[in-house]
Structures are given as structure tokens and as C-alpha cells.
Amino acid sequence: MVEIKTDAAMDAMRAAGQVVGKALAAVRAAAAPGMRLLDLDEVARTVLNEAGADSPFLGYRPSFAPTPFPAVLCVSVNDAIVHGVPDGTRLRDGDLVSIDCGALLDGWAGDAALSFTVGTARPEDQRLMDTTRQALEAGIAAAVVGARIGDISHAIGSIGRAAGYGIPEDFGGHGIGRQMHEDPAVPNDGRPRRGMVLRHGLVLAIEPMFLAGGRNDYYAAADGWTLRTTDGSRAAHFEHTVAVTDEGPRVLTTA
């Protein structure tokens, strides 16, 4: 069921989103060669704790997962697309890192992600990240009253396909509110003018993820969570929680 939020609820979600934005900024600032992925998770935990927020990731167990998720961050490095489990792996110069974080504050959720390079970016990685971020911006711009879900999907997918990137078909954006994952689904590729009509108060997590090798397929790593590209190519992932309003799209997950 799709829940339409009141203006007060969207304001409350903005507060949760600010916590997410601060956590992502803190993790990005702390990331450096030699730092463990678990250390990045601790940085995010500290931000959540100081804000009095909980993590919707910690202990989350959807139907495909063999175990509850053990962290507050998804940290996906290089060929990992999404859902990377933080462990003792140490960052190296040139790693492409995607960080996904959520927060629950006063009963409302926020969810966002970003990708960055540790140290010096390879030109092809910078292009991948820039294109994925551009697709997120296009998806947000399409999230207007009277448009349809397919307009967001088409805006994202057309940019990824034009750049020659792969798009994993089974993972994309989603509704968000009291729960991290709500209806409707927001695919990262699709036809315009299809799907439900967007109206004031609909809140969506819009999250393009592109695969540099151009293939759409992936596999689950041994931990049962981390999704990796089958060809070993790198991936990027950007996300914001966005409210559809009569005044235009409202991004809720900036710091």
C-alpha cells in the first residue's frame, strides 16, 4: 500500500534525512587508505547515536538474506554494487567506495547513498560516478506532481544506457516513510508515462546504480548480502530520499 505523507510527516522525515546526510559526510571525510570498513561503520554509528537515531539497516533481514544485516552502513567497494557488509578489509588508494546509510528518528526513516574514490580516481571511475550522480539528479527532477513512476525510471535509465553502463534489474528505488522500504517500487530503467501518478506527499528513495562493464547481471557473494558484478567491473551508487510536493521535488537527505 502506498502511503501519502502529510506536510508535518515530510518535515519529520527531513529531520531523519539530515542525520543520514551528516553520517554520509562524516564517513566520506574519514575514508582514507588503511582505514577498515568496520571503522567507517563506527563513524556512522557515532553520528546516529549522537542524534538519538536508530539504524534501519542493523538487524534488517529481507527474504533473500541468510542472516540479519550486522551493520549500520552498507559499504560496497570496487566491483561490489550494493549491500556490502563492513569487515576488516582496509581501504586502498584508488578504491571506488559506495556508502549506503539510513536513519530512523521519531518514527520516520531516511535513506541515502553516495560513491567516491579513496585518494586519486581513475578517469573511468570518475566518469562512472559523475554519470550515476547525473542520473540521480535527472530522476529527482522527474519526481513532480502529475508525472508517473516510469518518468523517473526513464530519466535514470536513459542516462545509464546512453553511457554504456549496466543496470541491475532487480534492485532500484522504493517508497519510504515509517519503514525504510515501502511501496511503490521505483525501477532504474523503464518507459515514460507508465506506473502510478505522482502526487503531493509521496516520498521516494531514488537510487541509480550503474555497472561500468555494461552488463546487467550480478551475483551474491559468500556473505549472502554483497552483490558483485559478474564481469568484475566497478559499480557506483547514489541515492536521496525525495518528497514529491506541489512546489517541486524536495530532497530530504542532505546534511
PDB file of C-alpha atoms in Angstrom:
ATOM      1  CA  MET A   1       0.000   0.000   0.000  1.00  0.00           C
ATOM      2  CA  VAL A   2       1.268   3.471  -0.904  1.00  0.00           C
ATOM      3  CA  GLU A   3       1.146   5.981   1.962  1.00  0.00           C
ATOM      4  CA  ILE A   4       0.855   9.683   1.167  1.00  0.00           C
ATOM      5  CA  LYS A   5       2.602  11.793   3.797  1.00  0.00           C
ATOM      6  CA  THR A   6       1.312  14.977   5.391  1.00  0.00           C
ATOM      7  CA  ASP A   7       3.429  18.118   5.332  1.00  0.00           C
ATOM      8  CA  ALA A   8       4.255  17.530   9.007  1.00  0.00           C
ATOM      9  CA  ALA A   9       5.397  13.995   8.225  1.00  0.00           C
ATOM     10  CA  MET A  10       7.630  15.253   5.434  1.00  0.00           C
ATOM     11  CA  ASP A  11       9.190  17.728   7.865  1.00  0.00           C
ATOM     12  CA  ALA A  12       9.826  14.878  10.315  1.00  0.00           C
ATOM     13  CA  MET A  13      11.393  12.837   7.536  1.00  0.00           C
ATOM     14  CA  ARG A  14      13.610  15.805   6.740  1.00  0.00           C
ATOM     15  CA  ALA A  15      14.964  15.602  10.304  1.00  0.00           C
ATOM     16  CA  ALA A  16      15.767  11.912   9.825  1.00  0.00           C
ATOM     17  CA  GLY A  17      17.270  12.698   6.445  1.00  0.00           C
ATOM     18  CA  GLN A  18      19.586  15.298   7.919  1.00  0.00           C
ATOM     19  CA  VAL A  19      21.030  12.636  10.206  1.00  0.00           C
ATOM     20  CA  VAL A  20      21.675  10.433   7.181  1.00  0.00           C
ATOM     21  CA  GLY A  21      23.320  13.313   5.344  1.00  0.00           C
ATOM     22  CA  LYS A  22      25.582  14.057   8.310  1.00  0.00           C
ATOM     23  CA  ALA A  23      26.545  10.399   8.647  1.00  0.00           C
ATOM     24  CA  LEU A  24      27.462  10.127   4.973  1.00  0.00           C
ATOM     25  CA  ALA A  25      29.501  13.332   5.131  1.00  0.00           C
ATOM     26  CA  ALA A  26      31.361  12.103   8.215  1.00  0.00           C
ATOM     27  CA  VAL A  27      32.130   8.740   6.616  1.00  0.00           C
ATOM     28  CA  ARG A  28      33.302  10.390   3.405  1.00  0.00           C
ATOM     29  CA  ALA A  29      35.620  12.697   5.369  1.00  0.00           C
ATOM     30  CA  ALA A  30      37.052   9.811   7.401  1.00  0.00           C
ATOM     31  CA  ALA A  31      37.706   7.440   4.493  1.00  0.00           C
ATOM     32  CA  ALA A  32      41.426   7.129   3.786  1.00  0.00           C
ATOM     33  CA  PRO A  33      43.912   4.463   2.718  1.00  0.00           C
ATOM     34  CA  GLY A  34      44.444   1.961   5.512  1.00  0.00           C
ATOM     35  CA  MET A  35      41.097   2.528   7.217  1.00  0.00           C
ATOM     36  CA  ARG A  36      38.996  -0.575   7.810  1.00  0.00           C
ATOM     37  CA  LEU A  37      35.453  -0.814   6.524  1.00  0.00           C
ATOM     38  CA  LEU A  38      34.406  -1.559  10.099  1.00  0.00           C
ATOM     39  CA  ASP A  39      35.926   1.780  11.124  1.00  0.00           C
ATOM     40  CA  LEU A  40      33.657   3.568   8.643  1.00  0.00           C
ATOM     41  CA  ASP A  41      30.689   1.801  10.207  1.00  0.00           C
ATOM     42  CA  GLU A  42      31.765   3.076  13.630  1.00  0.00           C
ATOM     43  CA  VAL A  43      31.872   6.635  12.299  1.00  0.00           C
ATOM     44  CA  ALA A  44      28.263   6.325  11.126  1.00  0.00           C
ATOM     45  CA  ARG A  45      27.181   4.688  14.395  1.00  0.00           C
ATOM     46  CA  THR A  46      28.572   7.639  16.318  1.00  0.00           C
ATOM     47  CA  VAL A  47      26.593  10.142  14.225  1.00  0.00           C
ATOM     48  CA  LEU A  48      23.375   8.146  14.645  1.00  0.00           C
ATOM     49  CA  ASN A  49      23.892   7.754  18.391  1.00  0.00           C
ATOM     50  CA  GLU A  50      24.626  11.450  18.914  1.00  0.00           C
ATOM     51  CA  ALA A  51      21.415  12.333  17.053  1.00  0.00           C
ATOM     52  CA  GLY A  52      19.335   9.846  19.049  1.00  0.00           C
ATOM     53  CA  ALA A  53      18.559   7.937  15.857  1.00  0.00           C
ATOM     54  CA  ASP A  54      18.363   4.214  15.204  1.00  0.00           C
ATOM     55  CA  SER A  55      19.536   2.313  12.138  1.00  0.00           C
ATOM     56  CA  PRO A  56      17.004   0.638   9.826  1.00  0.00           C
ATOM     57  CA  PHE A  57      19.887  -1.416   8.401  1.00  0.00           C
ATOM     58  CA  LEU A  58      21.091  -3.033  11.627  1.00  0.00           C
ATOM     59  CA  GLY A  59      19.296  -6.358  12.059  1.00  0.00           C
ATOM     60  CA  TYR A  60      17.353  -5.974   8.800  1.00  0.00           C
ATOM     61  CA  ARG A  61      16.576  -9.319   7.172  1.00  0.00           C
ATOM     62  CA  PRO A  62      14.607  -9.402   3.919  1.00  0.00           C
ATOM     63  CA  SER A  63      13.541 -12.695   2.383  1.00  0.00           C
ATOM     64  CA  PHE A  64      16.702 -13.125   0.299  1.00  0.00           C
ATOM     65  CA  ALA A  65      19.104 -12.647   3.222  1.00  0.00           C
ATOM     66  CA  PRO A  66      20.602 -15.647   5.061  1.00  0.00           C
ATOM     67  CA  THR A  67      21.316 -13.594   8.198  1.00  0.00           C
ATOM     68  CA  PRO A  68      20.291 -10.234   9.677  1.00  0.00           C
ATOM     69  CA  PHE A  69      22.432  -7.347   8.428  1.00  0.00           C
ATOM     70  CA  PRO A  70      25.162  -6.729  11.039  1.00  0.00           C
ATOM     71  CA  ALA A  71      25.964  -3.040  10.498  1.00  0.00           C
ATOM     72  CA  VAL A  72      24.516   0.460  10.108  1.00  0.00           C
ATOM     73  CA  LEU A  73      26.259   1.028   6.768  1.00  0.00           C
ATOM     74  CA  CYS A  74      26.416  -0.851   3.510  1.00  0.00           C
ATOM     75  CA  VAL A  75      29.993  -0.408   2.262  1.00  0.00           C
ATOM     76  CA  SER A  76      30.463  -1.657  -1.300  1.00  0.00           C
ATOM     77  CA  VAL A  77      33.972  -1.469  -2.759  1.00  0.00           C
ATOM     78  CA  ASN A  78      35.008  -1.612  -6.438  1.00  0.00           C
ATOM     79  CA  ASP A  79      33.068  -4.489  -8.053  1.00  0.00           C
ATOM     80  CA  ALA A  80      30.529  -4.581  -5.191  1.00  0.00           C
ATOM     81  CA  ILE A  81      27.310  -2.891  -6.299  1.00  0.00           C
ATOM     82  CA  VAL A  82      25.242  -2.670  -3.101  1.00  0.00           C
ATOM     83  CA  HIS A  83      24.708  -4.290   0.317  1.00  0.00           C
ATOM     84  CA  GLY A  84      28.415  -4.663   1.101  1.00  0.00           C
ATOM     85  CA  VAL A  85      28.997  -5.857   4.672  1.00  0.00           C
ATOM     86  CA  PRO A  86      31.642  -3.848   6.564  1.00  0.00           C
ATOM     87  CA  ASP A  87      34.535  -6.044   7.690  1.00  0.00           C
ATOM     88  CA  GLY A  88      38.250  -5.799   8.421  1.00  0.00           C
ATOM     89  CA  THR A  89      39.164  -5.010   4.812  1.00  0.00           C
ATOM     90  CA  ARG A  90      41.364  -1.912   4.612  1.00  0.00           C
ATOM     91  CA  LEU A  91      40.832   0.788   2.022  1.00  0.00           C
ATOM     92  CA  ARG A  92      43.478   1.320  -0.632  1.00  0.00           C
ATOM     93  CA  ASP A  93      44.308   4.310  -2.786  1.00  0.00           C
ATOM     94  CA  GLY A  94      42.089   4.238  -5.866  1.00  0.00           C
ATOM     95  CA  ASP A  95      39.279   2.168  -4.355  1.00  0.00           C
ATOM     96  CA  LEU A  96      35.796   3.128  -5.534  1.00  0.00           C
ATOM     97  CA  VAL A  97      33.572   3.058  -2.456  1.00  0.00           C
ATOM     98  CA  SER A  98      29.772   3.225  -2.309  1.00  0.00           C
ATOM     99  CA  ILE A  99      28.253   4.013   1.091  1.00  0.00           C
ATOM    100  CA  ASP A 100      24.541   3.481   1.842  1.00  0.00           C
ATOM    101  CA  CYS A 101      23.115   4.687   5.158  1.00  0.00           C
ATOM    102  CA  GLY A 102      19.718   5.000   6.798  1.00  0.00           C
ATOM    103  CA  ALA A 103      18.309   6.528   9.967  1.00  0.00           C
ATOM    104  CA  LEU A 104      15.120   6.182  11.997  1.00  0.00           C
ATOM    105  CA  LEU A 105      14.236   9.259  14.030  1.00  0.00           C
ATOM    106  CA  ASP A 106      10.950   9.797  15.873  1.00  0.00           C
ATOM    107  CA  GLY A 107       9.360   7.006  13.869  1.00  0.00           C
ATOM    108  CA  TRP A 108      10.409   8.207  10.400  1.00  0.00           C
ATOM    109  CA  ALA A 109      13.091   6.910   8.035  1.00  0.00           C
ATOM    110  CA  GLY A 110      15.696   8.475   5.779  1.00  0.00           C
ATOM    111  CA  ASP A 111      17.897   6.628   3.268  1.00  0.00           C
ATOM    112  CA  ALA A 112      20.720   7.878   1.032  1.00  0.00           C
ATOM    113  CA  ALA A 113      23.936   6.741  -0.635  1.00  0.00           C
ATOM    114  CA  LEU A 114      26.985   8.146  -2.355  1.00  0.00           C
ATOM    115  CA  SER A 115      30.073   6.895  -4.165  1.00  0.00           C
ATOM    116  CA  PHE A 116      33.592   8.292  -4.007  1.00  0.00           C
ATOM    117  CA  THR A 117      37.197   7.323  -4.652  1.00  0.00           C
ATOM    118  CA  VAL A 118      39.760   6.932  -1.900  1.00  0.00           C
ATOM    119  CA  GLY A 119      42.717   9.052  -2.976  1.00  0.00           C
ATOM    120  CA  THR A 120      43.115   9.516  -6.722  1.00  0.00           C
ATOM    121  CA  ALA A 121      40.247   8.491  -9.000  1.00  0.00           C
ATOM    122  CA  ARG A 122      40.840   6.667 -12.256  1.00  0.00           C
ATOM    123  CA  PRO A 123      39.297   8.637 -15.151  1.00  0.00           C
ATOM    124  CA  GLU A 124      36.883   5.799 -15.938  1.00  0.00           C
ATOM    125  CA  ASP A 125      35.760   5.662 -12.305  1.00  0.00           C
ATOM    126  CA  GLN A 126      35.205   9.409 -12.219  1.00  0.00           C
ATOM    127  CA  ARG A 127      33.074   9.168 -15.362  1.00  0.00           C
ATOM    128  CA  LEU A 128      31.052   6.334 -13.828  1.00  0.00           C
ATOM    129  CA  MET A 129      30.422   8.285 -10.632  1.00  0.00           C
ATOM    130  CA  ASP A 130      29.632  11.517 -12.450  1.00  0.00           C
ATOM    131  CA  THR A 131      27.156   9.741 -14.723  1.00  0.00           C
ATOM    132  CA  THR A 132      25.435   7.956 -11.841  1.00  0.00           C
ATOM    133  CA  ARG A 133      25.120  11.219  -9.925  1.00  0.00           C
ATOM    134  CA  GLN A 134      23.737  12.890 -13.047  1.00  0.00           C
ATOM    135  CA  ALA A 135      21.149  10.111 -13.329  1.00  0.00           C
ATOM    136  CA  LEU A 136      20.106  10.677  -9.718  1.00  0.00           C
ATOM    137  CA  GLU A 137      19.664  14.387 -10.426  1.00  0.00           C
ATOM    138  CA  ALA A 138      17.577  13.568 -13.501  1.00  0.00           C
ATOM    139  CA  GLY A 139      15.439  11.146 -11.521  1.00  0.00           C
ATOM    140  CA  ILE A 140      14.857  13.768  -8.834  1.00  0.00           C
ATOM    141  CA  ALA A 141      13.945  16.373 -11.452  1.00  0.00           C
ATOM    142  CA  ALA A 142      11.328  13.969 -12.839  1.00  0.00           C
ATOM    143  CA  ALA A 143       9.680  13.497  -9.428  1.00  0.00           C
ATOM    144  CA  VAL A 144       6.985  16.132  -9.892  1.00  0.00           C
ATOM    145  CA  VAL A 145       3.255  16.187  -9.268  1.00  0.00           C
ATOM    146  CA  GLY A 146       1.378  14.732 -12.240  1.00  0.00           C
ATOM    147  CA  ALA A 147       4.314  12.720 -13.577  1.00  0.00           C
ATOM    148  CA  ARG A 148       4.491   8.943 -13.233  1.00  0.00           C
ATOM    149  CA  ILE A 149       6.926   6.471 -11.707  1.00  0.00           C
ATOM    150  CA  GLY A 150       8.002   5.487 -15.215  1.00  0.00           C
ATOM    151  CA  ASP A 151       9.152   9.048 -15.870  1.00  0.00           C
ATOM    152  CA  ILE A 152      11.656   8.742 -13.030  1.00  0.00           C
ATOM    153  CA  SER A 153      12.769   5.320 -14.252  1.00  0.00           C
ATOM    154  CA  HIS A 154      13.162   6.549 -17.824  1.00  0.00           C
ATOM    155  CA  ALA A 155      15.136   9.621 -16.750  1.00  0.00           C
ATOM    156  CA  ILE A 156      17.607   7.424 -14.861  1.00  0.00           C
ATOM    157  CA  GLY A 157      17.823   4.566 -17.332  1.00  0.00           C
ATOM    158  CA  SER A 158      18.262   6.685 -20.450  1.00  0.00           C
ATOM    159  CA  ILE A 159      21.371   8.284 -18.958  1.00  0.00           C
ATOM    160  CA  GLY A 160      22.873   4.969 -17.897  1.00  0.00           C
ATOM    161  CA  ARG A 161      22.170   3.240 -21.201  1.00  0.00           C
ATOM    162  CA  ALA A 162      23.491   6.168 -23.247  1.00  0.00           C
ATOM    163  CA  ALA A 163      26.753   5.927 -21.311  1.00  0.00           C
ATOM    164  CA  GLY A 164      27.011   2.186 -21.986  1.00  0.00           C
ATOM    165  CA  TYR A 165      26.557   1.103 -18.388  1.00  0.00           C
ATOM    166  CA  GLY A 166      24.723  -1.898 -16.998  1.00  0.00           C
ATOM    167  CA  ILE A 167      21.725  -1.515 -14.690  1.00  0.00           C
ATOM    168  CA  PRO A 168      20.806  -4.376 -12.306  1.00  0.00           C
ATOM    169  CA  GLU A 169      17.144  -5.040 -12.998  1.00  0.00           C
ATOM    170  CA  ASP A 170      16.051  -6.417  -9.626  1.00  0.00           C
ATOM    171  CA  PHE A 171      17.216  -3.503  -7.471  1.00  0.00           C
ATOM    172  CA  GLY A 172      16.156   0.127  -7.536  1.00  0.00           C
ATOM    173  CA  GLY A 173      14.363   2.793  -5.580  1.00  0.00           C
ATOM    174  CA  HIS A 174      11.324   2.496  -3.339  1.00  0.00           C
ATOM    175  CA  GLY A 175       8.806   4.291  -1.238  1.00  0.00           C
ATOM    176  CA  ILE A 176       9.906   5.253   2.258  1.00  0.00           C
ATOM    177  CA  GLY A 177       8.233   6.564   5.398  1.00  0.00           C
ATOM    178  CA  ARG A 178       7.610   4.761   8.671  1.00  0.00           C
ATOM    179  CA  GLN A 179       9.531   1.876   7.141  1.00  0.00           C
ATOM    180  CA  MET A 180      12.719   2.026   5.115  1.00  0.00           C
ATOM    181  CA  HIS A 181      11.142   0.058   2.264  1.00  0.00           C
ATOM    182  CA  GLU A 182       7.572   0.826   1.283  1.00  0.00           C
ATOM    183  CA  ASP A 183       5.538   0.820  -1.920  1.00  0.00           C
ATOM    184  CA  PRO A 184       5.917   1.796  -4.699  1.00  0.00           C
ATOM    185  CA  ALA A 185       8.973   0.294  -6.371  1.00  0.00           C
ATOM    186  CA  VAL A 186      10.991   2.762  -8.472  1.00  0.00           C
ATOM    187  CA  PRO A 187      12.962   0.858 -11.153  1.00  0.00           C
ATOM    188  CA  ASN A 188      16.146   2.378 -12.547  1.00  0.00           C
ATOM    189  CA  ASP A 189      15.061   1.812 -16.131  1.00  0.00           C
ATOM    190  CA  GLY A 190      11.660   1.918 -17.793  1.00  0.00           C
ATOM    191  CA  ARG A 191       9.230   3.561 -20.146  1.00  0.00           C
ATOM    192  CA  PRO A 192       7.891   7.070 -19.556  1.00  0.00           C
ATOM    193  CA  ARG A 193       4.262   7.769 -18.690  1.00  0.00           C
ATOM    194  CA  ARG A 194       3.841   4.348 -17.096  1.00  0.00           C
ATOM    195  CA  GLY A 195       3.062   3.457 -13.491  1.00  0.00           C
ATOM    196  CA  MET A 196       1.329   5.344 -10.710  1.00  0.00           C
ATOM    197  CA  VAL A 197       0.773   9.077 -10.891  1.00  0.00           C
ATOM    198  CA  LEU A 198       2.919  11.126  -8.511  1.00  0.00           C
ATOM    199  CA  ARG A 199       1.110  13.368  -6.053  1.00  0.00           C
ATOM    200  CA  HIS A 200       1.976  15.778  -3.272  1.00  0.00           C
ATOM    201  CA  GLY A 201       3.127  13.839  -0.211  1.00  0.00           C
ATOM    202  CA  LEU A 202       4.587  10.802  -1.965  1.00  0.00           C
ATOM    203  CA  VAL A 203       8.109  10.180  -0.632  1.00  0.00           C
ATOM    204  CA  LEU A 204      10.570   8.053  -2.595  1.00  0.00           C
ATOM    205  CA  ALA A 205      14.114   6.810  -2.221  1.00  0.00           C
ATOM    206  CA  ILE A 206      15.577   7.299  -5.699  1.00  0.00           C
ATOM    207  CA  GLU A 207      18.796   5.342  -6.186  1.00  0.00           C
ATOM    208  CA  PRO A 208      20.504   4.691  -9.520  1.00  0.00           C
ATOM    209  CA  MET A 209      23.270   2.093  -9.558  1.00  0.00           C
ATOM    210  CA  PHE A 210      25.348   1.643 -12.715  1.00  0.00           C
ATOM    211  CA  LEU A 211      27.808  -1.086 -13.676  1.00  0.00           C
ATOM    212  CA  ALA A 212      30.847   0.013 -15.684  1.00  0.00           C
ATOM    213  CA  GLY A 213      31.142  -3.179 -17.735  1.00  0.00           C
ATOM    214  CA  GLY A 214      27.803  -2.658 -19.453  1.00  0.00           C
ATOM    215  CA  ARG A 215      26.252  -5.932 -18.311  1.00  0.00           C
ATOM    216  CA  ASN A 216      23.177  -6.024 -16.075  1.00  0.00           C
ATOM    217  CA  ASP A 217      23.923  -9.259 -14.243  1.00  0.00           C
ATOM    218  CA  TYR A 218      25.433  -9.747 -10.796  1.00  0.00           C
ATOM    219  CA  TYR A 219      25.900 -12.421  -8.163  1.00  0.00           C
ATOM    220  CA  ALA A 220      25.627 -12.634  -4.387  1.00  0.00           C
ATOM    221  CA  ALA A 221      28.912 -13.056  -2.555  1.00  0.00           C
ATOM    222  CA  ALA A 222      29.507 -15.737   0.079  1.00  0.00           C
ATOM    223  CA  ASP A 223      28.175 -13.482   2.864  1.00  0.00           C
ATOM    224  CA  GLY A 224      24.743 -13.657   1.199  1.00  0.00           C
ATOM    225  CA  TRP A 225      24.441  -9.867   1.158  1.00  0.00           C
ATOM    226  CA  THR A 226      27.061  -8.247  -1.063  1.00  0.00           C
ATOM    227  CA  LEU A 227      26.072  -8.059  -4.731  1.00  0.00           C
ATOM    228  CA  ARG A 228      29.011  -8.051  -7.164  1.00  0.00           C
ATOM    229  CA  THR A 229      29.296  -7.526 -10.910  1.00  0.00           C
ATOM    230  CA  THR A 230      29.754 -10.804 -12.765  1.00  0.00           C
ATOM    231  CA  ASP A 231      32.443  -9.361 -15.016  1.00  0.00           C
ATOM    232  CA  GLY A 232      34.439  -7.774 -12.179  1.00  0.00           C
ATOM    233  CA  SER A 233      33.789  -4.236 -13.414  1.00  0.00           C
ATOM    234  CA  ARG A 234      33.264  -1.429 -10.937  1.00  0.00           C
ATOM    235  CA  ALA A 235      29.922  -0.020  -9.821  1.00  0.00           C
ATOM    236  CA  ALA A 236      28.602   3.276  -8.473  1.00  0.00           C
ATOM    237  CA  HIS A 237      25.504   4.060  -6.409  1.00  0.00           C
ATOM    238  CA  PHE A 238      23.887   7.368  -5.458  1.00  0.00           C
ATOM    239  CA  GLU A 239      20.627   7.876  -3.566  1.00  0.00           C
ATOM    240  CA  HIS A 240      18.460  10.519  -1.938  1.00  0.00           C
ATOM    241  CA  THR A 241      15.120  10.425  -0.158  1.00  0.00           C
ATOM    242  CA  VAL A 242      12.875  12.799  -2.112  1.00  0.00           C
ATOM    243  CA  ALA A 243       9.417  14.174  -1.366  1.00  0.00           C
ATOM    244  CA  VAL A 244       7.081  14.972  -4.244  1.00  0.00           C
ATOM    245  CA  THR A 245       5.467  18.331  -3.460  1.00  0.00           C
ATOM    246  CA  ASP A 246       3.342  20.927  -5.202  1.00  0.00           C
ATOM    247  CA  GLU A 247       6.399  23.204  -5.098  1.00  0.00           C
ATOM    248  CA  GLY A 248       8.632  20.627  -6.790  1.00  0.00           C
ATOM    249  CA  PRO A 249      10.923  17.806  -5.597  1.00  0.00           C
ATOM    250  CA  ARG A 250      12.189  18.227  -2.046  1.00  0.00           C
ATOM    251  CA  VAL A 251      15.421  16.384  -1.203  1.00  0.00           C
ATOM    252  CA  LEU A 252      15.248  15.251   2.432  1.00  0.00           C
ATOM    253  CA  THR A 253      18.676  13.650   2.927  1.00  0.00           C
ATOM    254  CA  THR A 254      21.158  16.500   2.658  1.00  0.00           C
ATOM    255  CA  ALA A 255      23.173  17.300   5.788  1.00  0.00           C
TER     256      ALA A 255
END
